[in-house]
PDB file of C-alpha atoms and ligand atoms in Angstrom:
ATOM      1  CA  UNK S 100       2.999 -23.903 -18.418  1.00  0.00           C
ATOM      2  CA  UNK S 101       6.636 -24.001 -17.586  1.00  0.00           C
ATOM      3  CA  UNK S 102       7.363 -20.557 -15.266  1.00  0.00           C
ATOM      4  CA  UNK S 103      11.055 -19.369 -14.605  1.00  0.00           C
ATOM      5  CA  UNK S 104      11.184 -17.882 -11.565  1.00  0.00           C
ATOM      6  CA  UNK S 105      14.408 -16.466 -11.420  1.00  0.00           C
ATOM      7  CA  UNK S 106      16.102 -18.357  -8.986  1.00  0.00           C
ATOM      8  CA  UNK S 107      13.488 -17.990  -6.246  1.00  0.00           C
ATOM      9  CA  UNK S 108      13.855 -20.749  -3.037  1.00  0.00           C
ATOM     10  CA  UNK S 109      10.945 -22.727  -3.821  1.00  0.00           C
ATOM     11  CA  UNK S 110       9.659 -24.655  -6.685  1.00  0.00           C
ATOM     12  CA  UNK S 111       6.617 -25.662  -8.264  1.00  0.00           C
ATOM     13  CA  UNK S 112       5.571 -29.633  -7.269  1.00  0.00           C
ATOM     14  CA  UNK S 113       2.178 -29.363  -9.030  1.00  0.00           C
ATOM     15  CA  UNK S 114       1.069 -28.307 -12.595  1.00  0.00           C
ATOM     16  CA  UNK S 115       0.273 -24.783 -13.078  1.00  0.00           C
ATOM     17  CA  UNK S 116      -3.766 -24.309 -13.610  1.00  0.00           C
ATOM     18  CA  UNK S 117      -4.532 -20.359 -15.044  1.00  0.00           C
ATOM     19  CA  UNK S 118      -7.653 -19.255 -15.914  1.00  0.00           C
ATOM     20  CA  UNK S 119      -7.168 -15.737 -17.428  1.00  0.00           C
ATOM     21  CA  UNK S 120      -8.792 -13.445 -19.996  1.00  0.00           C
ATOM     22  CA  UNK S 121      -6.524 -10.536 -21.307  1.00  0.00           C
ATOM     23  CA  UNK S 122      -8.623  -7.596 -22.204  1.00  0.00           C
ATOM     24  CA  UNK S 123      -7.523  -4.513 -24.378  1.00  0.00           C
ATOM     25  CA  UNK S 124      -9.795  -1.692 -22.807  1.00  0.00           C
ATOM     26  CA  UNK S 125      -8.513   1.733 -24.720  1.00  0.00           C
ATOM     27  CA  UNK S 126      -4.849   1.223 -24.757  1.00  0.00           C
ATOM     28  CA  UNK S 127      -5.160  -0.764 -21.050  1.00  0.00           C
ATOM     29  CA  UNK S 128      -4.877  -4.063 -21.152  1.00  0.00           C
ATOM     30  CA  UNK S 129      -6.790  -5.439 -18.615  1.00  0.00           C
ATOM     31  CA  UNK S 130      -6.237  -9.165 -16.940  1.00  0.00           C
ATOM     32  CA  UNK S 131      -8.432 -11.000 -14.930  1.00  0.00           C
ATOM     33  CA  UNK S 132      -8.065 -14.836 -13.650  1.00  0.00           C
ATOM     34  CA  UNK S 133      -7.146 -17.307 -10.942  1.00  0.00           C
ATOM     35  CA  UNK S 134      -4.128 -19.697 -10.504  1.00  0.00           C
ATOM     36  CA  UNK S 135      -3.784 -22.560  -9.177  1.00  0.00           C
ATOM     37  CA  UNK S 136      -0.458 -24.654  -7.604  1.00  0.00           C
ATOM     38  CA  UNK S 137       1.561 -25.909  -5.233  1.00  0.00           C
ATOM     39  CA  UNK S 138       4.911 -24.604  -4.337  1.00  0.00           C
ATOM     40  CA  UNK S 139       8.006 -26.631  -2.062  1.00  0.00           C
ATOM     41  CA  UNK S 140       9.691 -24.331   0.100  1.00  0.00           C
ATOM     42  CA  UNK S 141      12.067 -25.024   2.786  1.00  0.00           C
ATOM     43  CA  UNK S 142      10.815 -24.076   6.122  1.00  0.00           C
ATOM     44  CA  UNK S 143      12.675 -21.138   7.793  1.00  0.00           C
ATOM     45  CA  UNK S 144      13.323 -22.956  10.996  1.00  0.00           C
ATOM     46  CA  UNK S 145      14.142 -26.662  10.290  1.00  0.00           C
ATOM     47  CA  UNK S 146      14.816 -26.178   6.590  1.00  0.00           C
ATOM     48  CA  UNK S 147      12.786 -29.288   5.829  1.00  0.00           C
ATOM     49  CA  UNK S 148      10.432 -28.983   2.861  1.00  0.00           C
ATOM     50  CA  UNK S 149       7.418 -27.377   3.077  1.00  0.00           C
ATOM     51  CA  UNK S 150       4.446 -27.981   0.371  1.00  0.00           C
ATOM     52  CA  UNK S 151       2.370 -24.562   0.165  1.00  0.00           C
ATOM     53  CA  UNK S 152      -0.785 -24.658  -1.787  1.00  0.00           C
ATOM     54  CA  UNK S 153      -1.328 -21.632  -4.040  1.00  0.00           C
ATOM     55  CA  UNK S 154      -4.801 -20.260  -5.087  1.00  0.00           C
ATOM     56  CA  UNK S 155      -4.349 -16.475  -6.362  1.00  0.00           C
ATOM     57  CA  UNK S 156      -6.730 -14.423  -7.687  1.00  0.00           C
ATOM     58  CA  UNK S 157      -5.477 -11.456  -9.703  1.00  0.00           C
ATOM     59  CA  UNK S 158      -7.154  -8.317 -11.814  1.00  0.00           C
ATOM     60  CA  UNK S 159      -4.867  -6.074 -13.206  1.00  0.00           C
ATOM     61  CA  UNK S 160      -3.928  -3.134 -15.448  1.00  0.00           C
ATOM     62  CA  UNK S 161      -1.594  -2.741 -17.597  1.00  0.00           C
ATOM     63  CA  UNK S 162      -0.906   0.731 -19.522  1.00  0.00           C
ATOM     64  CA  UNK S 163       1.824   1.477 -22.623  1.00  0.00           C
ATOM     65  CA  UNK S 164       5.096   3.042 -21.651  1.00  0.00           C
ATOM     66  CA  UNK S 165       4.641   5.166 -23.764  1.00  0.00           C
ATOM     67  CA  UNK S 166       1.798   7.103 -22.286  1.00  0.00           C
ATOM     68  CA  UNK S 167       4.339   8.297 -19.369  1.00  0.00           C
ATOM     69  CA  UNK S 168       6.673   9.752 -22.010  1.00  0.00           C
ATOM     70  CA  UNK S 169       3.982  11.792 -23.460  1.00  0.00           C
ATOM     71  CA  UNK S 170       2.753  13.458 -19.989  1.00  0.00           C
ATOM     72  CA  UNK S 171       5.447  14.565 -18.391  1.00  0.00           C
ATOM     73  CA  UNK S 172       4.552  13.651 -15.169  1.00  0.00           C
ATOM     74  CA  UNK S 173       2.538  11.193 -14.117  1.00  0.00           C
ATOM     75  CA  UNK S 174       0.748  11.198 -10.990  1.00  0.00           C
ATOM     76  CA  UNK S 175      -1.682   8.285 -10.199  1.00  0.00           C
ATOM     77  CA  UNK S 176      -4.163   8.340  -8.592  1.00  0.00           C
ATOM     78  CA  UNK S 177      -4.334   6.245  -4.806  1.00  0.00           C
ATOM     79  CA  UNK S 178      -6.278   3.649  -6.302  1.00  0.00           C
ATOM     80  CA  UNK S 179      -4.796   3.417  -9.406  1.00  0.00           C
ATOM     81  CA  UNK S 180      -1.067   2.395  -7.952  1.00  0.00           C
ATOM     82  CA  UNK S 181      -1.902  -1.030  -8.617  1.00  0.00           C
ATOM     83  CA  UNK S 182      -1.416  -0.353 -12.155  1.00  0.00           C
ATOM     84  CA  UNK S 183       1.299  -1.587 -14.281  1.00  0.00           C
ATOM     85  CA  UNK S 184       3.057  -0.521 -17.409  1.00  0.00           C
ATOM     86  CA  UNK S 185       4.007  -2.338 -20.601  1.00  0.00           C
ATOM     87  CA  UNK S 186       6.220  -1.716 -23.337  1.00  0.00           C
ATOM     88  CA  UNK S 187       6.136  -3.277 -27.196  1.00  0.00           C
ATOM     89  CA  UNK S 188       3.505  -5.209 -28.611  1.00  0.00           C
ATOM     90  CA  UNK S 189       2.208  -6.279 -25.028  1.00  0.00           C
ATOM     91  CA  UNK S 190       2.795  -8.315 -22.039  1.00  0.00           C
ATOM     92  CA  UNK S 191       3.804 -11.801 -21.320  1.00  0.00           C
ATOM     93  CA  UNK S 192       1.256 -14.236 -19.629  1.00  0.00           C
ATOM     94  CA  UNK S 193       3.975 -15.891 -18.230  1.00  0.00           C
ATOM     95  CA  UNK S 194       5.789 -12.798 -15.962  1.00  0.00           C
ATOM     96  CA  UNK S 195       2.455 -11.943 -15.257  1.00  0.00           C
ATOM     97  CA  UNK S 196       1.615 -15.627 -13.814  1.00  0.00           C
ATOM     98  CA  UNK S 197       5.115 -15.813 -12.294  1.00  0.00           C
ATOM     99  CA  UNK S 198       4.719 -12.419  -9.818  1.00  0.00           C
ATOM    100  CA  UNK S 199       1.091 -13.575  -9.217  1.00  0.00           C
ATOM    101  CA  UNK S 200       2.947 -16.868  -7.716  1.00  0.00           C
ATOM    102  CA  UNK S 201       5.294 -14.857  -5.856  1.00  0.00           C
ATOM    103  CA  UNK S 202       2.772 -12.261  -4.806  1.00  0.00           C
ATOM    104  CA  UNK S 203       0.731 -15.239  -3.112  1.00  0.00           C
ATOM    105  CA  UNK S 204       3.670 -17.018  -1.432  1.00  0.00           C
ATOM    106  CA  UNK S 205       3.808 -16.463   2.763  1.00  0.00           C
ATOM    107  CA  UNK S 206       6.242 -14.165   3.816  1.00  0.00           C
ATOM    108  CA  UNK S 207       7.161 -16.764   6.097  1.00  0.00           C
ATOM    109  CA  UNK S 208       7.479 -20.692   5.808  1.00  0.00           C
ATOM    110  CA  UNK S 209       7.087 -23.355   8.315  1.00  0.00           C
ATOM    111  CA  UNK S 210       6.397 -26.666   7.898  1.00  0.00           C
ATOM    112  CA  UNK S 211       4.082 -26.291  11.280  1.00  0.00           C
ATOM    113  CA  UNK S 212       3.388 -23.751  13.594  1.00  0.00           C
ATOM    114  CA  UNK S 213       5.667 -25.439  16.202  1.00  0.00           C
ATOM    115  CA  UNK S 214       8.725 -26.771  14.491  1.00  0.00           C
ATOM    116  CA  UNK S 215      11.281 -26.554  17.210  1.00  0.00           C
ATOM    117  CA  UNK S 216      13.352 -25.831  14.262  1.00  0.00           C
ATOM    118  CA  UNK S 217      17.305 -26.770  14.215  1.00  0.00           C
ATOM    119  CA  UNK S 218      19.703 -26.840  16.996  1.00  0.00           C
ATOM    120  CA  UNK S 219      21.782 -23.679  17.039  1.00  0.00           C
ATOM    121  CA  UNK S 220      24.817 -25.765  18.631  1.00  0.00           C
ATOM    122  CA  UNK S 221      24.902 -29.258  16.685  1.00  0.00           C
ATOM    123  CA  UNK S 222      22.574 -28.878  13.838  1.00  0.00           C
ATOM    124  CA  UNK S 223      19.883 -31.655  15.008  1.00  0.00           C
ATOM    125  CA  UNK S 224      16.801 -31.148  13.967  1.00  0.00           C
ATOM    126  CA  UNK S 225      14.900 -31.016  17.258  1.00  0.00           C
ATOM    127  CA  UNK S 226      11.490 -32.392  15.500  1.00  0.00           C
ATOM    128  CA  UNK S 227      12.754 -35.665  15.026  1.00  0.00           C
ATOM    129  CA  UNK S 228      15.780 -35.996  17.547  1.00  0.00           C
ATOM    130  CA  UNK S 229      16.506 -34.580  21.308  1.00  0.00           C
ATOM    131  CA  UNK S 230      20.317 -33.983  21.066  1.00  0.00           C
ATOM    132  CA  UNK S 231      22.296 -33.248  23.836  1.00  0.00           C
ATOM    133  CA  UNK S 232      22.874 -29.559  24.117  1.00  0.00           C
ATOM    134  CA  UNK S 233      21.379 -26.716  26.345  1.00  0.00           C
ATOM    135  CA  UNK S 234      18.745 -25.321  25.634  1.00  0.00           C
ATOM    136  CA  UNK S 235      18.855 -22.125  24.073  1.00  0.00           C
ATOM    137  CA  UNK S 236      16.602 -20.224  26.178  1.00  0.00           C
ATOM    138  CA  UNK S 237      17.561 -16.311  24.573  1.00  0.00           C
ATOM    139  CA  UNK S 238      15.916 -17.913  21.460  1.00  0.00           C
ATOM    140  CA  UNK S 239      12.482 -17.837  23.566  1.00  0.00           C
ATOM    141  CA  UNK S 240      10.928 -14.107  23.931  1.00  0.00           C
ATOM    142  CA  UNK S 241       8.930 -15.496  26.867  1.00  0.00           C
ATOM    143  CA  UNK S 242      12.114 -16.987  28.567  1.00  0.00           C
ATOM    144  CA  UNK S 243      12.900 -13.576  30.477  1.00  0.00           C
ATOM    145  CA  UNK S 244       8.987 -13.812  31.739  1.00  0.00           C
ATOM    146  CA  UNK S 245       9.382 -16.838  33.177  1.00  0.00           C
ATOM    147  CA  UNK S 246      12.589 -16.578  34.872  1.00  0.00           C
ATOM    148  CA  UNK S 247      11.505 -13.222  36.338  1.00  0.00           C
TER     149      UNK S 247
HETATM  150 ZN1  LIG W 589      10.193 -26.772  10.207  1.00  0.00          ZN
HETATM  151 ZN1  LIG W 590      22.298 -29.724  19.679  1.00  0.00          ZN
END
């Protein structure tokens, strides 16, 4: 399965494995199932790729559109927020999958938990090469501690 994922900063390196049953319960259509993949980002400090492995499990609802129109307002219930809404003749597997990927990304990428990241003067990456600049010590929130 090919996803589109609408210009997003990361791309799939590894096939897409979904296990997923679509249920109709009522007019709810209810789907259940696990993904599997594995995602290149670019790490938010060094910008050097990053592979993340994905493993999502997802169980959701889905409700027609057009049982909001007939109650005029809708109030749902705390648990029930989770709960999404279709129009037409159903939903898409595929959007479904796609925000499941999303959903199960970091909010964060790093390649490791101490990339020194790039140098804010020259560029270098400061993983693989020492360049010649200062320091930037402001970049550090423990700097100030230190110094006393
Ligand atoms: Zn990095
Ligand atoms: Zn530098």
């Amino acid at each position: 399965m090919a996803l589109d994922y609408h210009g997003a900063d990361f791309r799939q390196v590894a096939p897409l494995k979904v296990d997923a049953v679509a249920e109709l319960l009522g007019s709810e259509i209810c789907i259940r199932g696990r993904l599997e993949t594995r995602l290149e980002a670019c790490c938010d400090r060094c910008l050097g790729p990053v592979i993340i492995p994905v493993e999502q499990e997802f169980n959701l609802f889905y409700r027609p559109v057009s049982t909001i129109a007939r109650e005029e307002e809708v109030e749902l219930p705390e648990d029930e927020l989770g709960v999404g809404f279709f129009s037409g003749d159903g939903i898409e597997l595929a959007d479904v999958v796609t925000e499941q990927v999303i959903l199960a990304l970091p909010m964060k990428v790093v390649c490791r938990t101490d990339c020194r990241g790039l140098c804010p003067v020259c560029g270098a990456n400061l993983n693989i090469e020492k360049c010649g600049c200062l320091p930037a010590k402001e970049d550090s929130p423990f700097s100030s501690l230190k110094e006393g």
